[in-house]
Amino acid sequence: MSAEYEIRIAGPVGEDGRRALRDLDMRVVDENGGVTVVHGRLDQPGLHGLLDRLRALGLPLEEVRRLPRGSRPS
């Protein structure tokens, strides 16, 4: 079963990260504080795979949350 997830990353995501995450929506929500939000529909193995990719890229997580059904990412 898949769900919508929002992952907040502290700092900017470089070119390698953008390529690795190209299958997900990504946007910068705080230019000054450098917060990048990644959003997508994932099942549990996909979520764990995404977290592995973020770790391999050295991207620091701020928050991972499952969005309520029918909600839009912030």
Short mmCIF file of C-alpha atoms in Angstrom, two decimals:
data_model
loop_
_atom_site.label_atom_id
_atom_site.label_comp_id
_atom_site.label_asym_id
_atom_site.label_seq_id
_atom_site.Cartn_x
_atom_site.Cartn_y
_atom_site.Cartn_z
CA MET A 1 0.00 0.00 0.00
CA SER A 2 1.39 3.40 -0.93
CA ALA A 3 0.92 6.78 0.71
CA GLU A 4 1.92 10.39 0.13
CA TYR A 5 5.12 11.41 1.94
CA GLU A 6 6.82 14.74 2.48
CA ILE A 7 10.52 14.77 3.30
CA ARG A 8 12.24 17.96 4.39
CA ILE A 9 15.95 18.24 3.77
CA ALA A 10 18.15 20.78 5.55
CA GLY A 11 20.01 22.76 2.93
CA PRO A 12 20.08 22.79 -0.84
CA VAL A 13 20.10 19.69 -3.00
CA GLY A 14 22.88 19.72 -5.59
CA GLU A 15 22.84 18.43 -9.15
CA ASP A 16 23.62 14.83 -8.12
CA GLY A 17 20.75 14.89 -5.66
CA ARG A 18 18.32 16.35 -8.18
CA ARG A 19 19.24 13.59 -10.63
CA ALA A 20 18.87 10.89 -7.98
CA LEU A 21 15.48 12.24 -6.91
CA ARG A 22 14.11 13.13 -10.35
CA ASP A 23 11.16 10.76 -9.92
CA LEU A 24 9.80 12.93 -7.05
CA ASP A 25 8.50 16.49 -6.77
CA MET A 26 11.10 18.80 -5.25
CA ARG A 27 11.03 22.45 -4.27
CA VAL A 28 12.90 24.90 -2.05
CA VAL A 29 10.58 26.38 0.57
CA ASP A 30 13.04 28.49 2.56
CA GLU A 31 15.81 30.14 0.57
CA ASN A 32 17.32 31.74 3.71
CA GLY A 33 17.29 28.64 5.89
CA GLY A 34 17.86 26.29 3.00
CA VAL A 35 14.97 23.84 3.30
CA THR A 36 14.19 21.57 0.35
CA VAL A 37 10.94 19.59 0.31
CA VAL A 38 10.65 16.30 -1.55
CA HIS A 39 7.17 14.90 -2.09
CA GLY A 40 5.89 11.71 -3.63
CA ARG A 41 3.71 8.63 -3.43
CA LEU A 42 5.69 5.72 -2.02
CA ASP A 43 5.10 2.28 -0.60
CA GLN A 44 7.14 1.16 2.41
CA PRO A 45 10.02 -0.34 0.39
CA GLY A 46 10.08 2.81 -1.76
CA LEU A 47 10.23 5.04 1.32
CA HIS A 48 13.13 3.06 2.76
CA GLY A 49 14.87 3.17 -0.62
CA LEU A 50 14.44 6.95 -0.75
CA LEU A 51 15.87 7.33 2.75
CA ASP A 52 18.83 5.18 1.70
CA ARG A 53 19.38 7.41 -1.36
CA LEU A 54 19.28 10.55 0.81
CA ARG A 55 21.79 9.05 3.24
CA ALA A 56 24.09 7.99 0.39
CA LEU A 57 23.98 11.54 -0.95
CA GLY A 58 24.83 12.95 2.50
CA LEU A 59 21.63 15.01 2.65
CA PRO A 60 20.58 15.84 6.23
CA LEU A 61 16.94 15.08 7.01
CA GLU A 62 14.83 17.57 8.93
CA GLU A 63 11.52 15.75 8.84
CA VAL A 64 9.77 12.79 7.25
CA ARG A 65 6.02 12.63 7.44
CA ARG A 66 3.18 10.69 5.94
CA LEU A 67 0.52 13.05 4.66
CA PRO A 68 -3.13 12.45 5.51
CA ARG A 69 -5.11 10.97 2.64
CA GLY A 70 -6.29 13.67 0.24
CA SER A 71 -4.03 16.42 1.63
CA ARG A 72 -1.63 18.51 -0.38
CA PRO A 73 2.02 18.99 0.61
CA SER A 74 2.84 22.23 2.43
#
